[in-house]
Amino acid sequence: MTGSVHPALMSLETALERLLELAEATPISERETLPLGEARSRVLAAPLVADFDLPPWPNSAMDGYALRQADWLGEPLVVSQRIFAGQAPEPLEAGSCARIFTGAPLPEGADCVEMQENVEILADGRVRFLQPLKPGQHVRPQGQETRQGETVLNAGTRLGPVQLGLCATLGVAELQVLRQPRVAVLSTGDELVEPGQPLGPGQIYNSNRRLLCSLLEQLGCEVVDAGILPDDLALTRTKLGELSAVDLILSTGGVSVGEADFLGQALREGGELALWKLAIKPGKPLTFGHYQGVPVLGLPGNPASTLVTFALLARPYLLRRLGVAKVTPLQFQVPAGFAWPKAGTRREFLRARLENCTAVLYANQSSGVLRGVAWADGLVEIREGATLVEGQPVTFIPLSELLL
Ligand code: AMP
Ligand code: MG
């Protein structure tokens, strides 16, 4: 059963739609050329088009013998040449076969390969083929993977290890990519102390800074670490003003209801501000605004909320500024290993693990608990208004998706 969003709250879909519109209005389009080895996590600025057929020539998929299928008459054939990978073969002598190894070019005149397990080698060195052969068998034809002129990767593709490997198969040594987004990370809170410093009374360590800086680095951003900002209006103004050269200021904390709202106040004076109460849990309060033209996204301060809002909103926003089409994380259905008898007014993103392909929950779902996120394989989504009995399907978003 699913219900609708509480009228005072904004649905996740609406928030994402608005953020993506804002992102599309301010695309990052400056390009740079990078060697393949430095292009990881970047976004392709121009389509990758194949300059040649891949494979460039027909080759053997097996260790065995290459021959012309029509020459197989049940009679043994002499071996007229040996062809290893990396060698250029001679045309095949009529009525003979060639010893051939995986990846070696097929000699002109051959049209099939028999694997070595299916032949008998006679005392005089001739080879008897034990089974009938089909033209093309165990041959990787020219252009099987890609034809010259085909677009292999579209502009806007994120370059992970596999995409980079694919570029290498086409002999590409350099890529045109978009410049990195520059993102400033700002941790607000008088209570925050950096690891390595002693904790005073009432103080806690700043975990969001490391969390966000690492997530952004993974995403291919240039991180401007803006440190800790005390809860103070004048300091907030000064700090925001200093960050005029970034593409996004990503802050945490200071957006909970009831707290002196320094970020909001500074944005109201120095630009524009939208305060959103999202129908999600964790992660209800979210700020989006501009300070002197620079976009500011204020995520909630509780670390699990920071992670969830980064994954569902900040990451898609940044990817869309780079023109990436698919920005929302992969998700799939798994059976719930728990019951959810009481419907909520906000969509829950519960920290969960897959055990025997079934989602089980971390015992403590408090938004301040980062340990549960570290324990989890992913987030289970339970829609607002929904109830569940154990075994019913739920949506699972693997956390590994967010770390790509
Ligand atoms: P706030 O939105 O500033 O009221 O913060 C909500 C909760 O998150 C409070 O318990 C804060 O102490 C905590 N918090 C805020 N920022 C951080 C941070 N950078 N690292 C760890 N906890 C934080
Ligand atoms: Mg605070």
Tab-separated table of C-alpha atoms and ligand atoms in Angstrom:
chain	number	residue	atom	x	y	z
A	1	MET	CA	0.000	0.000	0.000
A	2	THR	CA	1.356	3.455	-0.806
A	3	GLY	CA	0.040	6.855	0.170
A	4	SER	CA	0.834	10.444	-0.721
A	5	VAL	CA	3.310	12.937	0.665
A	6	HIS	CA	2.387	15.077	3.661
A	7	PRO	CA	1.287	18.443	2.144
A	8	ALA	CA	3.885	20.457	4.067
A	9	LEU	CA	6.718	18.254	2.783
A	10	MET	CA	8.356	18.144	-0.640
A	11	SER	CA	8.579	14.782	-2.370
A	12	LEU	CA	11.977	13.421	-3.299
A	13	GLU	CA	10.950	13.453	-6.973
A	14	THR	CA	10.061	17.155	-6.871
A	15	ALA	CA	13.305	18.066	-5.112
A	16	LEU	CA	15.374	16.040	-7.573
A	17	GLU	CA	13.520	17.490	-10.560
A	18	ARG	CA	14.184	21.050	-9.353
A	19	LEU	CA	17.833	20.355	-8.646
A	20	LEU	CA	18.347	18.751	-12.042
A	21	GLU	CA	16.705	21.742	-13.757
A	22	LEU	CA	19.055	24.064	-11.883
A	23	ALA	CA	21.982	21.848	-12.881
A	24	GLU	CA	21.006	21.876	-16.542
A	25	ALA	CA	20.806	25.672	-16.460
A	26	THR	CA	24.464	25.895	-15.319
A	27	PRO	CA	26.338	23.174	-17.208
A	28	ILE	CA	30.087	22.737	-16.798
A	29	SER	CA	31.314	22.678	-20.367
A	30	GLU	CA	35.042	23.587	-20.386
A	31	ARG	CA	37.080	20.731	-21.850
A	32	GLU	CA	40.569	19.430	-21.349
A	33	THR	CA	42.584	16.670	-22.976
A	34	LEU	CA	43.972	14.032	-20.652
A	35	PRO	CA	46.037	10.894	-21.107
A	36	LEU	CA	43.985	7.759	-20.491
A	37	GLY	CA	45.778	7.126	-17.209
A	38	GLU	CA	44.519	10.409	-15.764
A	39	ALA	CA	40.951	10.292	-17.053
A	40	ARG	CA	39.448	8.019	-14.398
A	41	SER	CA	36.117	9.297	-12.979
A	42	ARG	CA	35.985	12.088	-15.555
A	43	VAL	CA	33.163	12.657	-18.021
A	44	LEU	CA	33.718	12.267	-21.754
A	45	ALA	CA	33.281	15.585	-23.583
A	46	ALA	CA	33.045	14.153	-27.112
A	47	PRO	CA	31.780	10.794	-28.380
A	48	LEU	CA	34.332	8.028	-28.747
A	49	VAL	CA	34.183	6.802	-32.350
A	50	ALA	CA	36.008	3.671	-33.525
A	51	ASP	CA	38.746	4.414	-36.102
A	52	PHE	CA	38.970	0.787	-37.195
A	53	ASP	CA	37.143	-2.538	-36.949
A	54	LEU	CA	37.578	-4.454	-33.719
A	55	PRO	CA	38.939	-7.054	-33.967
A	56	PRO	CA	40.824	-5.671	-36.993
A	57	TRP	CA	41.146	-9.148	-38.549
A	58	PRO	CA	39.465	-12.527	-38.025
A	59	ASN	CA	41.248	-14.488	-35.312
A	60	SER	CA	41.063	-17.739	-33.451
A	61	ALA	CA	38.954	-18.055	-30.305
A	62	MET	CA	40.711	-21.328	-29.376
A	63	ASP	CA	44.014	-23.107	-29.289
A	64	GLY	CA	43.644	-25.567	-32.193
A	65	TYR	CA	43.837	-25.867	-35.968
A	66	ALA	CA	42.627	-23.492	-38.663
A	67	LEU	CA	41.441	-24.871	-41.978
A	68	ARG	CA	39.024	-24.384	-44.837
A	69	GLN	CA	35.851	-26.238	-43.893
A	70	ALA	CA	35.495	-27.574	-47.457
A	71	ASP	CA	38.871	-29.354	-47.046
A	72	TRP	CA	37.494	-31.504	-44.237
A	73	LEU	CA	36.617	-34.804	-45.899
A	74	GLY	CA	37.474	-37.094	-43.018
A	75	GLU	CA	41.046	-37.434	-44.339
A	76	PRO	CA	43.965	-36.238	-42.161
A	77	LEU	CA	45.548	-32.890	-43.187
A	78	VAL	CA	49.211	-31.830	-43.034
A	79	VAL	CA	50.106	-28.878	-40.809
A	80	SER	CA	51.558	-26.250	-43.142
A	81	GLN	CA	52.338	-23.451	-40.608
A	82	ARG	CA	52.177	-22.496	-36.936
A	83	ILE	CA	50.581	-19.160	-36.020
A	84	PHE	CA	51.021	-17.610	-32.583
A	85	ALA	CA	49.255	-14.469	-31.323
A	86	GLY	CA	51.194	-11.459	-32.593
A	87	GLN	CA	52.330	-13.119	-35.821
A	88	ALA	CA	51.272	-12.422	-39.395
A	89	PRO	CA	50.296	-15.695	-41.112
A	90	GLU	CA	50.973	-16.850	-44.684
A	91	PRO	CA	47.930	-17.670	-46.822
A	92	LEU	CA	46.811	-21.233	-46.069
A	93	GLU	CA	48.097	-23.841	-48.519
A	94	ALA	CA	45.166	-25.633	-50.124
A	95	GLY	CA	44.382	-28.993	-48.535
A	96	SER	CA	46.374	-28.251	-45.347
A	97	CYS	CA	45.651	-26.919	-41.899
A	98	ALA	CA	47.516	-24.448	-39.654
A	99	ARG	CA	48.363	-24.895	-35.995
A	100	ILE	CA	46.861	-21.771	-34.383
A	101	PHE	CA	46.647	-20.273	-30.908
A	102	THR	CA	44.026	-18.078	-29.243
A	103	GLY	CA	44.079	-14.518	-30.580
A	104	ALA	CA	46.278	-15.341	-33.591
A	105	PRO	CA	45.106	-14.012	-36.983
A	106	LEU	CA	43.322	-16.547	-39.168
A	107	PRO	CA	45.339	-17.238	-42.341
A	108	GLU	CA	43.775	-16.165	-45.626
A	109	GLY	CA	41.857	-19.111	-47.021
A	110	ALA	CA	40.894	-20.603	-43.628
A	111	ASP	CA	37.322	-20.207	-42.475
A	112	CYS	CA	37.088	-22.238	-39.266
A	113	VAL	CA	39.048	-23.488	-36.267
A	114	GLU	CA	38.802	-26.814	-34.520
A	115	MET	CA	39.904	-26.954	-30.917
A	116	GLN	CA	42.870	-29.128	-30.140
A	117	GLU	CA	40.826	-31.422	-27.893
A	118	ASN	CA	38.806	-32.634	-30.917
A	119	VAL	CA	41.665	-33.745	-33.155
A	120	GLU	CA	43.898	-36.764	-33.368
A	121	ILE	CA	47.580	-36.206	-34.215
A	122	LEU	CA	48.972	-39.043	-36.292
A	123	ALA	CA	52.504	-40.424	-36.007
A	124	ASP	CA	53.480	-38.643	-39.263
A	125	GLY	CA	52.322	-35.294	-37.827
A	126	ARG	CA	49.121	-35.062	-39.829
A	127	VAL	CA	45.928	-34.083	-38.055
A	128	ARG	CA	42.651	-35.979	-38.222
A	129	PHE	CA	39.526	-33.955	-37.444
A	130	LEU	CA	37.158	-36.139	-35.482
A	131	GLN	CA	33.929	-34.193	-35.902
A	132	PRO	CA	32.219	-32.380	-38.779
A	133	LEU	CA	33.079	-28.678	-38.912
A	134	LYS	CA	30.968	-25.602	-39.534
A	135	PRO	CA	32.301	-22.546	-41.399
A	136	GLY	CA	33.053	-19.770	-38.894
A	137	GLN	CA	33.344	-22.020	-35.862
A	138	HIS	CA	35.709	-20.749	-33.156
A	139	VAL	CA	36.517	-17.745	-35.304
A	140	ARG	CA	36.123	-14.191	-34.006
A	141	PRO	CA	35.176	-12.334	-37.197
A	142	GLN	CA	36.632	-8.955	-38.112
A	143	GLY	CA	34.495	-6.179	-36.582
A	144	GLN	CA	32.637	-8.609	-34.323
A	145	GLU	CA	32.786	-6.194	-31.394
A	146	THR	CA	32.766	-2.863	-33.177
A	147	ARG	CA	32.693	-1.565	-36.747
A	148	GLN	CA	34.788	1.389	-37.881
A	149	GLY	CA	32.754	4.599	-37.497
A	150	GLU	CA	30.510	3.313	-34.715
A	151	THR	CA	30.055	5.447	-31.591
A	152	VAL	CA	31.338	3.314	-28.743
A	153	LEU	CA	30.820	5.771	-25.868
A	154	ASN	CA	28.572	8.824	-25.929
A	155	ALA	CA	29.566	12.271	-24.715
A	156	GLY	CA	28.479	12.500	-21.082
A	157	THR	CA	29.744	9.017	-20.200
A	158	ARG	CA	31.560	8.675	-16.879
A	159	LEU	CA	34.904	6.975	-17.302
A	160	GLY	CA	35.350	4.038	-14.956
A	161	PRO	CA	37.915	1.253	-15.287
A	162	VAL	CA	35.881	-0.598	-17.927
A	163	GLN	CA	35.265	2.475	-20.097
A	164	LEU	CA	38.978	3.307	-19.935
A	165	GLY	CA	39.829	-0.272	-20.894
A	166	LEU	CA	37.429	0.037	-23.816
A	167	CYS	CA	39.149	3.245	-24.975
A	168	ALA	CA	42.440	1.359	-24.862
A	169	THR	CA	41.068	-1.443	-27.093
A	170	LEU	CA	40.602	1.239	-29.746
A	171	GLY	CA	44.135	2.534	-29.335
A	172	VAL	CA	42.998	5.838	-27.860
A	173	ALA	CA	45.780	7.396	-25.779
A	174	GLU	CA	44.138	10.719	-24.876
A	175	LEU	CA	40.582	11.741	-24.183
A	176	GLN	CA	38.663	14.981	-24.284
A	177	VAL	CA	36.947	15.280	-20.934
A	178	LEU	CA	35.064	17.976	-19.066
A	179	ARG	CA	36.967	19.855	-16.415
A	180	GLN	CA	36.422	18.723	-12.844
A	181	PRO	CA	33.658	20.464	-10.930
A	182	ARG	CA	35.179	22.490	-8.073
A	183	VAL	CA	33.215	21.776	-4.923
A	184	ALA	CA	33.831	23.428	-1.575
A	185	VAL	CA	33.057	21.325	1.494
A	186	LEU	CA	32.029	23.290	4.539
A	187	SER	CA	31.255	21.734	7.917
A	188	THR	CA	29.186	23.984	10.153
A	189	GLY	CA	28.927	23.601	13.911
A	190	ASP	CA	30.500	25.040	17.056
A	191	GLU	CA	30.721	21.503	18.423
A	192	LEU	CA	33.021	20.187	15.680
A	193	VAL	CA	36.675	19.269	16.173
A	194	GLU	CA	39.033	17.658	13.684
A	195	PRO	CA	40.433	14.173	14.353
A	196	GLY	CA	43.869	14.460	15.896
A	197	GLN	CA	42.734	17.233	18.281
A	198	PRO	CA	41.582	16.536	21.844
A	199	LEU	CA	37.816	16.640	22.453
A	200	GLY	CA	36.597	19.336	24.835
A	201	PRO	CA	33.314	19.228	26.728
A	202	GLY	CA	30.315	18.970	24.395
A	203	GLN	CA	32.492	18.538	21.321
A	204	ILE	CA	32.353	15.825	18.656
A	205	TYR	CA	34.656	14.927	15.797
A	206	ASN	CA	33.875	16.219	12.326
A	207	SER	CA	32.989	13.116	10.354
A	208	ASN	CA	31.086	14.720	7.472
A	209	ARG	CA	34.136	16.531	6.153
A	210	ARG	CA	36.013	13.284	5.484
A	211	LEU	CA	32.842	11.555	4.280
A	212	LEU	CA	31.981	14.265	1.758
A	213	CYS	CA	35.528	15.013	0.615
A	214	SER	CA	36.016	11.296	-0.115
A	215	LEU	CA	32.660	10.934	-1.894
A	216	LEU	CA	33.424	13.965	-4.050
A	217	GLU	CA	36.909	12.748	-4.921
A	218	GLN	CA	35.384	9.427	-6.015
A	219	LEU	CA	32.958	11.364	-8.149
A	220	GLY	CA	35.817	13.098	-9.968
A	221	CYS	CA	35.435	16.519	-8.330
A	222	GLU	CA	38.182	18.918	-7.342
A	223	VAL	CA	37.543	19.352	-3.634
A	224	VAL	CA	38.132	22.678	-1.936
A	225	ASP	CA	38.256	21.757	1.739
A	226	ALA	CA	36.806	24.794	3.493
A	227	GLY	CA	37.134	23.323	6.986
A	228	ILE	CA	34.880	24.008	9.933
A	229	LEU	CA	32.625	27.030	10.075
A	230	PRO	CA	31.505	28.137	13.552
A	231	ASP	CA	27.825	28.963	14.099
A	232	ASP	CA	28.233	32.693	13.517
A	233	LEU	CA	26.602	34.946	10.939
A	234	ALA	CA	29.568	37.247	10.260
A	235	LEU	CA	31.954	34.309	9.846
A	236	THR	CA	29.430	32.562	7.606
A	237	ARG	CA	29.229	35.617	5.322
A	238	THR	CA	33.005	35.925	5.174
A	239	LYS	CA	33.502	32.228	4.445
A	240	LEU	CA	30.850	32.068	1.730
A	241	GLY	CA	32.335	35.197	0.142
A	242	GLU	CA	35.784	33.570	0.046
A	243	LEU	CA	34.423	30.620	-1.924
A	244	SER	CA	33.463	32.626	-4.999
A	245	ALA	CA	35.544	30.522	-7.423
A	246	VAL	CA	33.818	27.182	-6.945
A	247	ASP	CA	30.993	25.518	-8.868
A	248	LEU	CA	29.180	24.443	-5.705
A	249	ILE	CA	29.416	25.044	-1.979
A	250	LEU	CA	28.334	21.859	-0.206
A	251	SER	CA	27.760	22.428	3.473
A	252	THR	CA	26.537	20.225	6.288
A	253	GLY	CA	24.660	21.102	9.447
A	254	GLY	CA	22.944	24.260	10.539
A	255	VAL	CA	19.749	23.488	8.684
A	256	SER	CA	17.778	21.741	11.428
A	257	VAL	CA	14.582	23.421	12.499
A	258	GLY	CA	15.041	25.414	15.684
A	259	GLU	CA	18.732	26.117	15.215
A	260	ALA	CA	20.023	29.611	14.605
A	261	ASP	CA	20.025	29.506	10.836
A	262	PHE	CA	23.233	31.306	9.860
A	263	LEU	CA	23.609	29.699	6.478
A	264	GLY	CA	20.005	30.524	5.578
A	265	GLN	CA	20.347	34.098	6.833
A	266	ALA	CA	23.551	34.688	4.872
A	267	LEU	CA	21.957	33.283	1.708
A	268	ARG	CA	18.844	35.394	2.168
A	269	GLU	CA	20.988	38.538	2.318
A	270	GLY	CA	23.606	37.634	-0.283
A	271	GLY	CA	21.540	35.825	-2.848
A	272	GLU	CA	18.532	33.547	-2.833
A	273	LEU	CA	17.403	30.751	-0.658
A	274	ALA	CA	14.997	27.835	-0.819
A	275	LEU	CA	14.483	25.838	2.343
A	276	TRP	CA	13.032	22.474	1.590
A	277	LYS	CA	11.483	20.061	4.005
A	278	LEU	CA	11.848	16.779	2.182
A	279	ALA	CA	9.554	13.831	2.671
A	280	ILE	CA	12.506	11.536	3.294
A	281	LYS	CA	14.019	9.992	6.384
A	282	PRO	CA	16.793	10.529	7.178
A	283	GLY	CA	17.461	13.872	5.540
A	284	LYS	CA	14.400	16.060	5.979
A	285	PRO	CA	15.918	19.580	6.008
A	286	LEU	CA	17.741	20.685	2.877
A	287	THR	CA	18.839	24.138	1.765
A	288	PHE	CA	19.416	25.235	-1.791
A	289	GLY	CA	20.440	28.742	-2.652
A	290	HIS	CA	23.029	31.001	-4.199
A	291	TYR	CA	25.594	33.210	-2.540
A	292	GLN	CA	26.897	35.925	-4.834
A	293	GLY	CA	25.974	33.695	-7.748
A	294	VAL	CA	27.590	30.526	-6.420
A	295	PRO	CA	25.180	27.598	-5.874
A	296	VAL	CA	25.013	26.421	-2.264
A	297	LEU	CA	23.582	23.068	-1.227
A	298	GLY	CA	23.118	22.674	2.527
A	299	LEU	CA	22.823	19.044	3.593
A	300	PRO	CA	21.633	18.022	7.052
A	301	GLY	CA	24.368	17.499	9.637
A	302	ASN	CA	23.613	14.039	10.967
A	303	PRO	CA	26.104	11.832	9.142
A	304	ALA	CA	23.599	9.219	7.891
A	305	SER	CA	21.418	12.077	6.618
A	306	THR	CA	24.436	13.637	4.944
A	307	LEU	CA	25.164	10.378	3.135
A	308	VAL	CA	21.567	9.805	2.025
A	309	THR	CA	21.008	13.355	0.759
A	310	PHE	CA	24.379	13.335	-0.969
A	311	ALA	CA	23.491	10.075	-2.720
A	312	LEU	CA	19.949	11.009	-3.713
A	313	LEU	CA	20.347	14.713	-4.477
A	314	ALA	CA	23.844	16.233	-4.422
A	315	ARG	CA	25.471	13.509	-6.519
A	316	PRO	CA	22.774	13.565	-9.240
A	317	TYR	CA	22.963	17.387	-9.277
A	318	LEU	CA	26.737	17.380	-9.811
A	319	LEU	CA	26.601	14.655	-12.448
A	320	ARG	CA	23.903	16.485	-14.355
A	321	ARG	CA	26.000	19.672	-14.387
A	322	LEU	CA	28.485	17.542	-16.325
A	323	GLY	CA	25.794	16.439	-18.759
A	324	VAL	CA	25.573	12.876	-17.445
A	325	ALA	CA	22.220	11.358	-18.448
A	326	LYS	CA	21.820	8.593	-15.874
A	327	VAL	CA	22.313	10.254	-12.507
A	328	THR	CA	20.162	8.252	-10.129
A	329	PRO	CA	21.680	5.172	-8.509
A	330	LEU	CA	20.897	1.656	-9.688
A	331	GLN	CA	18.161	-0.044	-7.684
A	332	PHE	CA	16.460	-3.403	-7.669
A	333	GLN	CA	13.876	-5.362	-5.731
A	334	VAL	CA	14.714	-7.866	-3.027
A	335	PRO	CA	12.538	-9.616	-0.447
A	336	ALA	CA	12.336	-7.792	2.884
A	337	GLY	CA	13.788	-9.758	5.775
A	338	PHE	CA	11.706	-7.650	8.146
A	339	ALA	CA	8.169	-6.334	8.587
A	340	TRP	CA	7.151	-2.663	8.377
A	341	PRO	CA	3.737	-2.548	10.020
A	342	LYS	CA	3.419	1.200	10.593
A	343	ALA	CA	3.177	3.498	7.564
A	344	GLY	CA	5.262	6.669	7.698
A	345	THR	CA	4.675	10.106	6.185
A	346	ARG	CA	8.244	10.270	4.847
A	347	ARG	CA	10.075	7.900	2.538
A	348	GLU	CA	12.551	5.853	4.533
A	349	PHE	CA	16.035	4.992	3.393
A	350	LEU	CA	17.046	2.279	5.807
A	351	ARG	CA	20.573	1.009	6.199
A	352	ALA	CA	20.474	-2.654	5.211
A	353	ARG	CA	22.550	-5.646	4.263
A	354	LEU	CA	21.786	-8.426	1.830
A	355	GLU	CA	21.806	-11.829	3.499
A	356	ASN	CA	20.882	-14.661	1.124
A	357	CYS	CA	19.585	-11.975	-1.248
A	358	THR	CA	17.178	-10.736	1.431
A	359	ALA	CA	17.391	-7.254	2.990
A	360	VAL	CA	18.035	-7.178	6.726
A	361	LEU	CA	18.143	-3.932	8.666
A	362	TYR	CA	20.796	-2.453	10.902
A	363	ALA	CA	19.386	-2.391	14.431
A	364	ASN	CA	19.894	1.348	14.993
A	365	GLN	CA	18.417	3.477	12.209
A	366	SER	CA	19.118	6.804	13.927
A	367	SER	CA	20.281	9.459	11.461
A	368	GLY	CA	23.283	10.253	13.643
A	369	VAL	CA	24.696	6.726	13.344
A	370	LEU	CA	27.324	6.439	10.638
A	371	ARG	CA	28.353	2.999	11.858
A	372	GLY	CA	25.144	1.561	10.412
A	373	VAL	CA	26.041	2.931	6.967
A	374	ALA	CA	29.493	1.375	7.238
A	375	TRP	CA	27.845	-1.956	8.142
A	376	ALA	CA	25.320	-1.750	5.303
A	377	ASP	CA	25.540	-2.942	1.702
A	378	GLY	CA	22.875	-0.476	0.703
A	379	LEU	CA	19.716	1.455	1.418
A	380	VAL	CA	16.248	-0.041	1.496
A	381	GLU	CA	13.607	2.361	0.254
A	382	ILE	CA	10.179	2.255	1.863
A	383	ARG	CA	7.738	4.644	0.299
A	384	GLU	CA	5.706	7.096	2.316
A	385	GLY	CA	2.415	5.510	3.404
A	386	ALA	CA	3.634	1.955	2.728
A	387	THR	CA	3.462	-1.024	5.062
A	388	LEU	CA	5.182	-4.353	4.542
A	389	VAL	CA	5.058	-7.924	5.703
A	390	GLU	CA	8.230	-9.971	5.796
A	391	GLY	CA	9.068	-11.448	2.385
A	392	GLN	CA	7.434	-8.682	0.333
A	393	PRO	CA	9.668	-7.011	-2.247
A	394	VAL	CA	11.442	-3.769	-1.328
A	395	THR	CA	13.672	-1.488	-3.381
A	396	PHE	CA	17.374	-1.852	-2.619
A	397	ILE	CA	19.980	0.750	-3.625
A	398	PRO	CA	23.483	-0.696	-3.358
A	399	LEU	CA	25.908	1.688	-1.676
A	400	SER	CA	28.646	0.549	-4.038
A	401	GLU	CA	26.755	2.461	-6.741
A	402	LEU	CA	27.324	5.698	-4.878
A	403	LEU	CA	31.018	5.158	-4.553
A	404	LEU	CA	31.599	4.868	-8.303
B	1	AMP	P1	22.636	20.539	12.748
B	1	AMP	O1	21.891	20.399	11.452
B	1	AMP	O2	23.762	21.505	12.653
B	1	AMP	O3	21.713	20.807	13.888
B	1	AMP	O4	23.291	19.124	13.033
B	1	AMP	C1	22.486	17.978	13.275
B	1	AMP	C2	23.324	16.953	14.017
B	1	AMP	O5	24.407	16.548	13.218
B	1	AMP	C3	23.918	17.457	15.319
B	1	AMP	O6	23.893	16.395	16.239
B	1	AMP	C4	25.330	17.788	14.931
B	1	AMP	O7	26.232	17.735	16.015
B	1	AMP	C5	25.639	16.722	13.912
B	1	AMP	N1	26.655	17.186	12.981
B	1	AMP	C6	26.610	18.325	12.268
B	1	AMP	N2	27.693	18.443	11.501
B	1	AMP	C7	28.446	17.344	11.734
B	1	AMP	C8	29.704	16.902	11.253
B	1	AMP	N3	30.386	17.612	10.337
B	1	AMP	N4	30.197	15.729	11.707
B	1	AMP	C9	29.488	15.012	12.611
B	1	AMP	N5	28.302	15.371	13.093
B	1	AMP	C10	27.784	16.533	12.677
B	2	MG	MG	24.924	22.594	13.783
